[in-house]
Structures are given as C-alpha cells and as structure tokens.
Coordinates of C-alpha atoms in Angstrom, one line a residue:
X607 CA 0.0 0.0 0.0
X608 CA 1.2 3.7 -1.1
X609 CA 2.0 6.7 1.0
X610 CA -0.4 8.3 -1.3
X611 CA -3.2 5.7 -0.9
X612 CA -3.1 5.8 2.9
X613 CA -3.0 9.5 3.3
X614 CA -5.9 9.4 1.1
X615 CA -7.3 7.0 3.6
X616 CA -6.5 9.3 6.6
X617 CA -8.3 12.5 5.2
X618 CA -11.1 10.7 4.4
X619 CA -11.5 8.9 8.3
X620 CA -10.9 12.7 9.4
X621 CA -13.6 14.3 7.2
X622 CA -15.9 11.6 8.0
X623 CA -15.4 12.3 12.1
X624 CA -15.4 16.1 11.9
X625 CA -18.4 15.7 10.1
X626 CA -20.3 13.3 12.5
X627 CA -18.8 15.5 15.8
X628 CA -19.5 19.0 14.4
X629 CA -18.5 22.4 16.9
X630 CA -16.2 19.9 18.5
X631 CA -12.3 21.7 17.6
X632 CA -10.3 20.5 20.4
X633 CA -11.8 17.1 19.7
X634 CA -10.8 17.6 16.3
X635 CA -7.7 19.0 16.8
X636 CA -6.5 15.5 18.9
X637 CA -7.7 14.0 16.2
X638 CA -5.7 15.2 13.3
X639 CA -2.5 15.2 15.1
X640 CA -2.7 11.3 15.6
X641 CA -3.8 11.1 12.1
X642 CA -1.7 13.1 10.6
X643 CA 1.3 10.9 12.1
X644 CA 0.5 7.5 11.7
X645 CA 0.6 6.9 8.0
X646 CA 4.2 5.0 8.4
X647 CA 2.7 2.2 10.4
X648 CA -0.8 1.9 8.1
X649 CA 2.0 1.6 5.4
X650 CA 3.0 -1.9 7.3
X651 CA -0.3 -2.5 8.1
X652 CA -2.6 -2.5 6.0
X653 CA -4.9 -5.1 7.7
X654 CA -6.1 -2.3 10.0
X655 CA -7.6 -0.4 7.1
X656 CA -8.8 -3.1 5.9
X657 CA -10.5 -4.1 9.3
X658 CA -11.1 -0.7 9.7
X659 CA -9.7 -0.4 12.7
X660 CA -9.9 4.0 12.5
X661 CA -13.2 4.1 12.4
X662 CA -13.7 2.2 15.2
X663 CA -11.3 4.0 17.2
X664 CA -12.1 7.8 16.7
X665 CA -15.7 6.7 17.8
X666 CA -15.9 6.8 21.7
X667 CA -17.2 2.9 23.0
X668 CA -19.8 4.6 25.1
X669 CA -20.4 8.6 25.9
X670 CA -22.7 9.6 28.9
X671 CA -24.1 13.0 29.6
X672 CA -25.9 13.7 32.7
X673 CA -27.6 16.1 35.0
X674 CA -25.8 17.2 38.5
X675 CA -28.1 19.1 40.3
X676 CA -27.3 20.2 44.0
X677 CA -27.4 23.0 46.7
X678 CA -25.3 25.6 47.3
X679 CA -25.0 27.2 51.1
X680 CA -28.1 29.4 50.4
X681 CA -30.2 26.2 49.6
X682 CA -30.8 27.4 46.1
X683 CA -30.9 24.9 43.8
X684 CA -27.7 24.4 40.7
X685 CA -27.5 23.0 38.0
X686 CA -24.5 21.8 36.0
X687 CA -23.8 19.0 33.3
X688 CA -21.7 15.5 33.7
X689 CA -19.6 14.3 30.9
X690 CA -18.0 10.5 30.9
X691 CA -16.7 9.2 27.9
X692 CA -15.7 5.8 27.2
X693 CA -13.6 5.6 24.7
X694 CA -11.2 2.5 24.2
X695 CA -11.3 -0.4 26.4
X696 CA -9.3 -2.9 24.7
X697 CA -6.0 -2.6 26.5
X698 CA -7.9 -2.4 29.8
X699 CA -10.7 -0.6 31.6
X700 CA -10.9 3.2 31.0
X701 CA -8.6 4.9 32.6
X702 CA -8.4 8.6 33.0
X703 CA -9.6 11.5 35.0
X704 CA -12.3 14.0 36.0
X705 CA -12.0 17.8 35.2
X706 CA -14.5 20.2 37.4
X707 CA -14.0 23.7 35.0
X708 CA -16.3 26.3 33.6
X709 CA -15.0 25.5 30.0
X710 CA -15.4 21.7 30.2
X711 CA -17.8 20.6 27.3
X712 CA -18.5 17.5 25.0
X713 CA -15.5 18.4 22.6
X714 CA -12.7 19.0 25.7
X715 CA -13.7 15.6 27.3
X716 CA -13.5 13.7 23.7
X717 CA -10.5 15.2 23.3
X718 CA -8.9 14.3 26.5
X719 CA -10.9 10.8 26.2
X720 CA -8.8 10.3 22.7
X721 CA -5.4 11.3 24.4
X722 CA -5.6 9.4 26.8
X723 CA -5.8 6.0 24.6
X724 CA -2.4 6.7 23.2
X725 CA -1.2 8.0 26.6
X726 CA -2.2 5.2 28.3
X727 CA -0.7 2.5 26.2
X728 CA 2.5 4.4 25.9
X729 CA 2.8 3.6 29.8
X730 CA 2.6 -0.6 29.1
X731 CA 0.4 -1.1 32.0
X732 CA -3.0 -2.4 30.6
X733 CA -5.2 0.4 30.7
X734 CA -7.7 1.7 28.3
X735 CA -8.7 5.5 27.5
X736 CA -11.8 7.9 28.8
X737 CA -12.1 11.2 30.5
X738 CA -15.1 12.9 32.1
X739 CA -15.8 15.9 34.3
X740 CA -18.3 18.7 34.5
X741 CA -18.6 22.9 34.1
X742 CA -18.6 22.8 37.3
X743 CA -16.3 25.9 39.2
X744 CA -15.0 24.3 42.1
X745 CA -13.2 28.0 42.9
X746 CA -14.9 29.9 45.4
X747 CA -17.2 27.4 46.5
X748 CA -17.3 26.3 50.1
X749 CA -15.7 22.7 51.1
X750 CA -19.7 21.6 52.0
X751 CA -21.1 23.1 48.5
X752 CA -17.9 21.2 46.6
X753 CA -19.1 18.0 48.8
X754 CA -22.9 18.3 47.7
X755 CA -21.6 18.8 44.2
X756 CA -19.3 15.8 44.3
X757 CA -22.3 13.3 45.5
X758 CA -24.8 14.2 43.3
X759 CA -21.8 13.9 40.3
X760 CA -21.7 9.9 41.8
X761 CA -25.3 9.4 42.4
X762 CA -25.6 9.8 38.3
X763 CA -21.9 8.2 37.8
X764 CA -21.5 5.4 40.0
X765 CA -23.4 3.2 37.2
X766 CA -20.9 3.1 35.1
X767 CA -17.4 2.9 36.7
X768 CA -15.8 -0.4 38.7
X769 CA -12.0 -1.4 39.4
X770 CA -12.9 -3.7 36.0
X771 CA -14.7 -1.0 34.4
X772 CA -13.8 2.1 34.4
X773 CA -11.5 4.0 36.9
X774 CA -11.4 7.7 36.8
X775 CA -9.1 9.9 39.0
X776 CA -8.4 13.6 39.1
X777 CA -7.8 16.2 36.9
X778 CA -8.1 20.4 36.6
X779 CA -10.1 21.5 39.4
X780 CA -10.6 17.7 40.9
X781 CA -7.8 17.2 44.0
X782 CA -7.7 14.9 46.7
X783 CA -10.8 16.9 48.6
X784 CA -13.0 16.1 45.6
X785 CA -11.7 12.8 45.3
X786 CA -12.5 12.1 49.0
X787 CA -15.9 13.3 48.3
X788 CA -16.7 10.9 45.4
X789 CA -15.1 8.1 46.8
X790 CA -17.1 8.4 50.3
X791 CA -20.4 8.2 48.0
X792 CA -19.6 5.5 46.2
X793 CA -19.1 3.2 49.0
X794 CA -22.3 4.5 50.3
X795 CA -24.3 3.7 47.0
X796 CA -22.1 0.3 46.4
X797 CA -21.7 -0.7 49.9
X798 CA -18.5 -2.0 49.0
X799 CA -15.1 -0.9 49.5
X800 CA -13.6 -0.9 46.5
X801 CA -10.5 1.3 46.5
X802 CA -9.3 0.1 43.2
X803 CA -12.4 2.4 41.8
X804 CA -11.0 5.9 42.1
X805 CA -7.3 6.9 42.0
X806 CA -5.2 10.1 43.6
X807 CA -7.0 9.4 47.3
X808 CA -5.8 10.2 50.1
X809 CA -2.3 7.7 51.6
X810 CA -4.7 6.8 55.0
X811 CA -7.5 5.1 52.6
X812 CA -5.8 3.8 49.8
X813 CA -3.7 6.5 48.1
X814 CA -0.5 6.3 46.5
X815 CA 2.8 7.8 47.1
X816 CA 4.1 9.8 44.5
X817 CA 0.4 10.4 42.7
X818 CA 0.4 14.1 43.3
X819 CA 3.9 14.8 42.3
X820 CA 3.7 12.2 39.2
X821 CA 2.8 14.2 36.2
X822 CA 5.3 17.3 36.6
X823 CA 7.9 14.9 37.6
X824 CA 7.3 12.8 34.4
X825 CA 7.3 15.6 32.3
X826 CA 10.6 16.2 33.6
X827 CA 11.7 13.0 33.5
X828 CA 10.9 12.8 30.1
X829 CA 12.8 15.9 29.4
X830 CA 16.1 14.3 30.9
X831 CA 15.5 11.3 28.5
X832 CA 15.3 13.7 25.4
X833 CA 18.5 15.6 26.7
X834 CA 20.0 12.8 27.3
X835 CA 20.1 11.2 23.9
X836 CA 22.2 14.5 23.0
X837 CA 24.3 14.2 26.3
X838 CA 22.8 16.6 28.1
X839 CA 20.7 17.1 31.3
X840 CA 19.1 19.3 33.3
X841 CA 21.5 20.6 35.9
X842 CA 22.5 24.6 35.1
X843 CA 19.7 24.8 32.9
X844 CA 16.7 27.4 33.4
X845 CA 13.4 26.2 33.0
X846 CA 10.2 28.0 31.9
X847 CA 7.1 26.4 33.5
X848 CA 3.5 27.8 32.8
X849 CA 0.6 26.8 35.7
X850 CA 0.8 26.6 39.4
X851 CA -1.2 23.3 39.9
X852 CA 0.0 20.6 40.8
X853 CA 1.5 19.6 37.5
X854 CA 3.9 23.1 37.5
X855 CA 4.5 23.0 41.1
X856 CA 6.0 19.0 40.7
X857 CA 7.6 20.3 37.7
X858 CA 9.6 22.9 39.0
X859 CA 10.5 20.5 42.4
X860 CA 11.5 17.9 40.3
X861 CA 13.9 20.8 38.0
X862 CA 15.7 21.7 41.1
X863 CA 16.6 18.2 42.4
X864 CA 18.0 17.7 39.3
X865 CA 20.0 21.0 39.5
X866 CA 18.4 23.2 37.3
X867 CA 16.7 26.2 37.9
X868 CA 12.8 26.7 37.8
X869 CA 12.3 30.4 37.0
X870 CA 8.4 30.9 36.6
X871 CA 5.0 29.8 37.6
X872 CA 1.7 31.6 36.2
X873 CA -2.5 31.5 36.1
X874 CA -5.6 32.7 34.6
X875 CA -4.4 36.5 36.2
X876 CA -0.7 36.8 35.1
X877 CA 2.8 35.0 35.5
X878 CA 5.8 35.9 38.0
X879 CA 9.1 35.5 37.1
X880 CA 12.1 34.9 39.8
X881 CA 15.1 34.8 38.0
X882 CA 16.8 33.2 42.0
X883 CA 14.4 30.2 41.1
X884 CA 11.0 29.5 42.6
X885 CA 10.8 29.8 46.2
X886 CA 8.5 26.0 46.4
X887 CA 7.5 26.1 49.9
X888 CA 6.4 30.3 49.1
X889 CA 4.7 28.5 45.7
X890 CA 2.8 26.1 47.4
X891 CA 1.5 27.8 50.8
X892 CA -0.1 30.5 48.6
X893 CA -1.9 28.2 45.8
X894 CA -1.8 24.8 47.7
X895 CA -2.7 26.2 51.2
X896 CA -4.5 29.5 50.6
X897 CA -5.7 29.4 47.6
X898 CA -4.5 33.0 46.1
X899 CA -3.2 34.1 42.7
X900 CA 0.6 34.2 41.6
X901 CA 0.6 37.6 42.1
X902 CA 1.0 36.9 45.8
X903 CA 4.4 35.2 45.4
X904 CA 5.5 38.9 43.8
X905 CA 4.4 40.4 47.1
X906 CA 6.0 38.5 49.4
X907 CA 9.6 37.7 47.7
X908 CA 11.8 40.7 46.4
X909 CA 13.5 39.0 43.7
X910 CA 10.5 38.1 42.0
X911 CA 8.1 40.1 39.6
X912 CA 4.3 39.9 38.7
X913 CA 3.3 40.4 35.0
X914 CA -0.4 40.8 34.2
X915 CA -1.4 39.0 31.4
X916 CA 1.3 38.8 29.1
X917 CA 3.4 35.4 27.9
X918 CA 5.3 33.3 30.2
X919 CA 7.0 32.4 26.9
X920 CA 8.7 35.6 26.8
X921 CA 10.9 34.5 29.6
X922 CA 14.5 33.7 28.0
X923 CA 14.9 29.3 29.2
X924 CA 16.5 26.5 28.1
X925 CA 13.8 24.3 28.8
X926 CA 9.8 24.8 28.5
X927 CA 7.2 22.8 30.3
X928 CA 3.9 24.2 29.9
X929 CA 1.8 22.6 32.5
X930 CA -1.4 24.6 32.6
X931 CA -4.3 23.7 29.9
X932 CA -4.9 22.9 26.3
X933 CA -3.5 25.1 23.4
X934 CA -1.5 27.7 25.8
X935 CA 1.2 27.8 23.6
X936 CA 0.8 29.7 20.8
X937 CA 3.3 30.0 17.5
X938 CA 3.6 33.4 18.8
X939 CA 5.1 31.8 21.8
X940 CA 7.0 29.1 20.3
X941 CA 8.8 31.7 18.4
X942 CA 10.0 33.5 21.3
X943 CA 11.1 30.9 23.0
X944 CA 13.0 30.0 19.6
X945 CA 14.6 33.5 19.5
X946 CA 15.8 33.1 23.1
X947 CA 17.1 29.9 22.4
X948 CA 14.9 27.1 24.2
X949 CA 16.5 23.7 23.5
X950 CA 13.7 21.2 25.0
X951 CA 10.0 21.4 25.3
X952 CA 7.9 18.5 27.8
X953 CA 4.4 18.9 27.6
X954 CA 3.1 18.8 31.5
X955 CA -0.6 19.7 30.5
X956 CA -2.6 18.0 27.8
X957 CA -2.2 19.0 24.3
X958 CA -0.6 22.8 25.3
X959 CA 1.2 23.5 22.4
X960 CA -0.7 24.8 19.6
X961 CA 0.0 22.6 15.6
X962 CA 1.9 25.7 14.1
X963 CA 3.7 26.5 17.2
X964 CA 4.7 22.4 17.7
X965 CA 6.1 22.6 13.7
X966 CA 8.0 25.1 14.6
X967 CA 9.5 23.6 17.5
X968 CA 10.5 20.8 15.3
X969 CA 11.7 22.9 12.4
X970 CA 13.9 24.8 14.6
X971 CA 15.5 21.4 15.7
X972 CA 14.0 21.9 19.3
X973 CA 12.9 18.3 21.0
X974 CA 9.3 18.3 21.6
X975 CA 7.9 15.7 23.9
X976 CA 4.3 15.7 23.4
X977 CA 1.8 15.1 25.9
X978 CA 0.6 11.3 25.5
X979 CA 4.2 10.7 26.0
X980 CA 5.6 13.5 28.3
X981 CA 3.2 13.8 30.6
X982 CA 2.4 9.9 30.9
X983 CA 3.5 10.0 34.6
X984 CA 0.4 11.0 36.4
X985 CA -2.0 8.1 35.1
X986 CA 1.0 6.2 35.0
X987 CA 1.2 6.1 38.9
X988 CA -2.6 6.0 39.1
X989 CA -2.1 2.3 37.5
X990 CA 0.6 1.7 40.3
X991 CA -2.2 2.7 42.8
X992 CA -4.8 0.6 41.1
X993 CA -1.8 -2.3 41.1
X994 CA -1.5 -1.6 45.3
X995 CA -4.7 -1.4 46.0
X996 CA -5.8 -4.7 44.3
X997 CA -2.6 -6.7 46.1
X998 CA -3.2 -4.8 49.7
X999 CA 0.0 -2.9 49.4
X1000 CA 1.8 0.0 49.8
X1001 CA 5.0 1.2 49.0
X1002 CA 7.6 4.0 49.9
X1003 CA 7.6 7.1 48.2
X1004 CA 11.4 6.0 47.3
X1005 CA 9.9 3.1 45.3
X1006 CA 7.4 4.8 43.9
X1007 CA 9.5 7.4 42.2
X1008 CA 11.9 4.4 41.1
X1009 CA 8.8 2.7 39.7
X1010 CA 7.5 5.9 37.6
X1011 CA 11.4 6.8 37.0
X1012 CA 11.1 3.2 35.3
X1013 CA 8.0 3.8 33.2
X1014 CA 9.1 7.1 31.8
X1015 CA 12.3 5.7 30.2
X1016 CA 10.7 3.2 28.7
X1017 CA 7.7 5.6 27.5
X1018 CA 10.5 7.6 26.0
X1019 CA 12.5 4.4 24.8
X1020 CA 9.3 3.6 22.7
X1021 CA 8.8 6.9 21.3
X1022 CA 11.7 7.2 20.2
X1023 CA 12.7 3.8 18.6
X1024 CA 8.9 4.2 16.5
X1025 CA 10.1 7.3 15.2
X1026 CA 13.9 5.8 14.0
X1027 CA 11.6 2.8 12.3
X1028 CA 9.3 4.8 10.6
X1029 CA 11.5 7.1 9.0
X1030 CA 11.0 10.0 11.6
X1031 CA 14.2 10.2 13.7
X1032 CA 13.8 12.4 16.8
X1033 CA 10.2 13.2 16.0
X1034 CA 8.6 12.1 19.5
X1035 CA 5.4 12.9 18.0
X1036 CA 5.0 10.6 15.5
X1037 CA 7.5 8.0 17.7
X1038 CA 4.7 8.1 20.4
X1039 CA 1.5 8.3 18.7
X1040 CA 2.8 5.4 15.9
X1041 CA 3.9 3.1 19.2
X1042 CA 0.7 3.8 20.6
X1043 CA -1.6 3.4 17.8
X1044 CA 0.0 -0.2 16.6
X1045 CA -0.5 -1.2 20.3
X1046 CA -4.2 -0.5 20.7
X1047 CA -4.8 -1.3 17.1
X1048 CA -3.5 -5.0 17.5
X1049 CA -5.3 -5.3 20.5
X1050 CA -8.8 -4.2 18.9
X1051 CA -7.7 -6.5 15.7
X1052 CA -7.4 -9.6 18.0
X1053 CA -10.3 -9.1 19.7
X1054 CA -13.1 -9.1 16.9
X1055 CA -15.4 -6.4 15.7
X1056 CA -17.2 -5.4 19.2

C-alpha cells in the first residue's frame, strides 16, 4: 500500500469524524494530530484499514451526559452538566480523569478521552482510555457546596465505573478533597469498599505515594530522556514552567533536584518571574494552602516580579514545560522561546502546544515531547495505585518514584525507537502516537469487531 493511498485514507477517516462530531475543535484537533502521524505504520499494516480499525477508534465505546443538580450554602438549587466518555477499552478498563471547570464541554472531554488512549498505552500497563468531568467551578465554592456537588456527580456516575470497568481519577479542578468526596459516596451507594475504583486518594485510605507529584515529575523526567540522547541534562539549565497546579508545582521541584533552575510559575491572572528560582515552599503555601493568585508570590519575595497577562513564553529558558491547559502555547510563543534559544520542550498539561507552534519547534530542531508521552506520569502512577490497592500494598515514596522513574524511560524508549523505524528520527510525535496506535490497534484486531 502507497503513501499516497493511505494518506488518502486518513483525510477521508478525518472528514468523515469532523463531520459526524460538528463544533467539536479541540476534539478535532487531537484527532488530526494522531492522524496526521500515523501513516508510516498503516504503510506496514494494512490489515487495519482493511479491518477498519480508525473508524472504530475515533468513535468513543460509550459517551454519557448527565444532569448534577445540588445546593449551594443558600439552599438554592444548581445546576450543571456530567460528561464520561468511554472511549477505548481494549488494552484495559478506561482509565483517566475528572476535570471540574467552567469550560469543560463534549469536545474538551473527547479530546482528552482520545489522548488518553495513546497516553495510556505508551505507559505498558494495561489500561484503556476515557475522561469525564463537569462545568462545574469548584473556585470559590465552600468545602460543604464542593461536597454536595461531588455526591450528586456519583449518584448519576456510579453506574458506570468499577475497578474492571472504568476507573477515573483527578484532573483540573478535581484534588484529593473532591476525590475524597466521590469516593465516600460510592461506598455509600455500592456498599463496597472498593479502592481500586478511584485513584489520587488520600495515603490513610488507599492512596499512593508519589500520585500528586507524578505528572510534573514525568514531564521532567521525560525531558532528561530527550536531553540525554544529545548528552545533556538538566543541571545549570533554566526552565520556563507555565501553571501553578500541581503539575507546575511537581515540575519545577522535580527541576531543582535535578539541579536546574525553575524560573516561573503563572494563572488565569498573570505569571511571575524569579530569576533566584521559585521559592516551592512560598509556591505552594499561597496556591496549595491558601488558595490565592501568583501575584501573591510577587508580594512576598523581592526578587520576584508579577506580569499581568502577558506570555510566560517571553521569559528567556533553556527548557519549557507548559503545564497549565490545552493550546496555551501559541506560534507566537513558540517563536519567542526560539529566538531566546529554548533547546527542549515537555508537555506537562494536555495538548498545550498549539499545531503551528509544535512545527515550529521541530523545524527549529528543538525536542518536543508531546503530551501522550511527556506527561504519561500522572495516570501512570494511578495504575501503580490501582496495582497496590488490588494486592493490599503499599509502598515508599522512594519506590514509587523508582517505579515511575522506570516507566518514563521506557515511554521515551518507545517513542523514540517508532520514530527511527518509521523514518521519523527524533520526531517524539510521530514516535509516540505510531507506538501507541500499533499497540491499541493489534489489541482491537485480535479481539473481533465489538
């Protein structure tokens, strides 16, 4: 079969799903970037288009939509929409998290959902892909309204997810609070104890070490493998980090072990810079503890500076790790950090980095590590819990950084021998979503049309 033939092929799958999920972008954006990739290995395989195995795959197994109404402290009654989607269970049950945001929608779950296949069988460990969540605004809400919210988000969930099923953990705007709350009312409707259910709770009932930090130290992790294969690393480096979530706050700890130098941190209202390297314990008693905007940080330590609005990509780095949402970095972006001579990008967030700005990355000769691959360590060490919980365990934090240490070389190791056998050397992006696809796809090929 013809490089022509197949790309043919692709366009046509594409067309066909944009059409059936209309005013769904990010959904179609994940889309085209697997598609767009993944010609080299239809090339040796043709018995997946023939089986049409794409067709199958950019359709979710099962969506669900539902209502979530609750109280807030005035007893007025709210109002807010559910999202899970299913969408590939032939590696294992679904496996991926809950986002409580203002923005969340059908497309932003789909698109997650989609990642999260490729993501998850990057990581070898048997899990499937979905995503849910709600437009629910967890910010400014009080801990009893978040409660009252989480319960009636199981009463209409708890149908549908099981430790064989499906087994969703945290996400933006979903922590270990709401993650208490959910698992408490699923062992009230279940009567059962099942800890394998939910992942990212809390170490007394189940939790795993390691879960909070995994994600920003994987991306980081990641971005040592990439450096490495040039004979570099990260000590003396300066390293650009967008968000100040848990995935930017593990990113820049994890920098600074390694002996590099975490310079920024941003949100929604700005970004600071402090150019003696993030103050962590400063970082985290303002957004971890009290809850309050970057801007704080500025106040309290001299050397650093708040910028409203603005581009944290402005700031000269060696290395970038945008770890805040979907499509933050912009070409715009990607240029500066070009002209100020970035030499590694790790996606910490989901699908950050715009298409034109990730081309140019690569054109420049910059290493990109996408997402599915970079930031593979959070549901990574969500599998390690699930893997604890169903054998009674529990190990040190030492073991399970060794463990996800483990996981991300080899995520990286099959990245990045796809891309030398499909003719892409040093592209991570078609290395990952290639080794991915061929995984999931065999999978779906051996177990019949279902």
């Amino acid at each position: 079969m013809t490089n022509s033939t197949v790309n043919d092929y692709l366009r046509t799958v594409y067309e066909a799903a944009v059409a059936r999920n209309a005013n769904e972008p990010e959904f179609h954006q994940a889309m085209h970037e697997v598609l767009e990739s993944i010609a080299p290995a239809l090339v040796e395989h043709p018995e997946f288009i023939e089986e049409r195995i794409l067709e199958r795959l950019v359709e979710p197994e099962r969506q669900i939509m539902f209502r979530v109404p609750w109280t807030d402290d005035s007893n007025r009654v709210q109002v807010n929409r559910g999202f899970r989607v299913q969408f590939n269970s032939a590696l294992g049950p679904y496996k991926g998290g809950l986002r409580f945001h203002p923005t969340v929608n059908l497309s932003i779950i789909k698109f997650l959902g989609f990642e999260q296949i490729f993501k998850n069988a990057l990581t070898g460990q048997g899990i499937g892909g979905g995503k849910g969540g709600s437009d629910f605004d967890p910010h400014g809400k009080s801990d009893a309204e978040v409660m009252r919210f989480c319960q009636a988000f199981m009463d209409a969930l708890y149908h549908h997810i099981g430790e064989y099923t499906d087994v969703p953990a945290g996400d933006i705007g979903v922590g270990g609070r709401e993650i208490g709350y959910l698992f408490g009312r699923f062992r009230k409707l279940t009567n059962r104890h099942e800890s394998g259910v939910l992942t990212g709770k809390g170490l007394g009932w189940g939790g795993a070490q390691v879960r909070t930090e995994a994600t920003g130290y994987g991306a980081v992790f990641f971005a040592e493998e990439m450096l490495a294969v040039r004979g570099e690393g990260i000590e003396g480096r300066t390293a650009i980090v967008s968000g100040s979530g848990n995935v930017a706050t593990y990113a820049i700890e994890k920098v600074q072990q390694l002996g590099g130098k975490a310079i920024t941190a941003s949100d929604s209202s700005g970004y600071i810079v402090d150019e003696d390297g993030i103050d962590l314990e400063l970082l985290k008693q303002i957004k971890e503890v009290e809850r309050l905007r970057v801007s704080e940080y500025a106040a309290r330590k001299s050397s650093a500076r708040f910028v409203e609005g603005g581009s944290v990509w402005d700031v000269p780095g060696d290395i970038a790790l945008p770890s805040a949402t979907q499509n933050e970095l912009s070409l715009e972006g990607a240029q500066a950090l070009i002209k100020n001579g970035v030499i590694a990008v790790s996606e910490g967030a989901n699908m950050p980095t715009q298409p034109d700005a990730v081309h140019a990355f690569q054109e420049a000769g910059v290493l990109f590590g996408p997402g599915k691959a970079a930031n593979a360590g959070g549901v990574a060490t969500s599998a390690l819990e699930m893997t604890q919980n169903a054998s009674r365990e529990r190990w040190s934090f030492d073991d399970s950084e060794r463990r996800l240490h483990d996981i991300m070389r080899n995520v990286h190791r099959s990245a990045y021998e796809a891309a030398e056998r499909y003719g892409h050397p040093g592209d991570y992006v078609v290395g990952a979503n290639t080794s991915a696809f061929v995984q999931v796809a065999s999978a779906m090929l051996a177990q019949g049309v279902i």
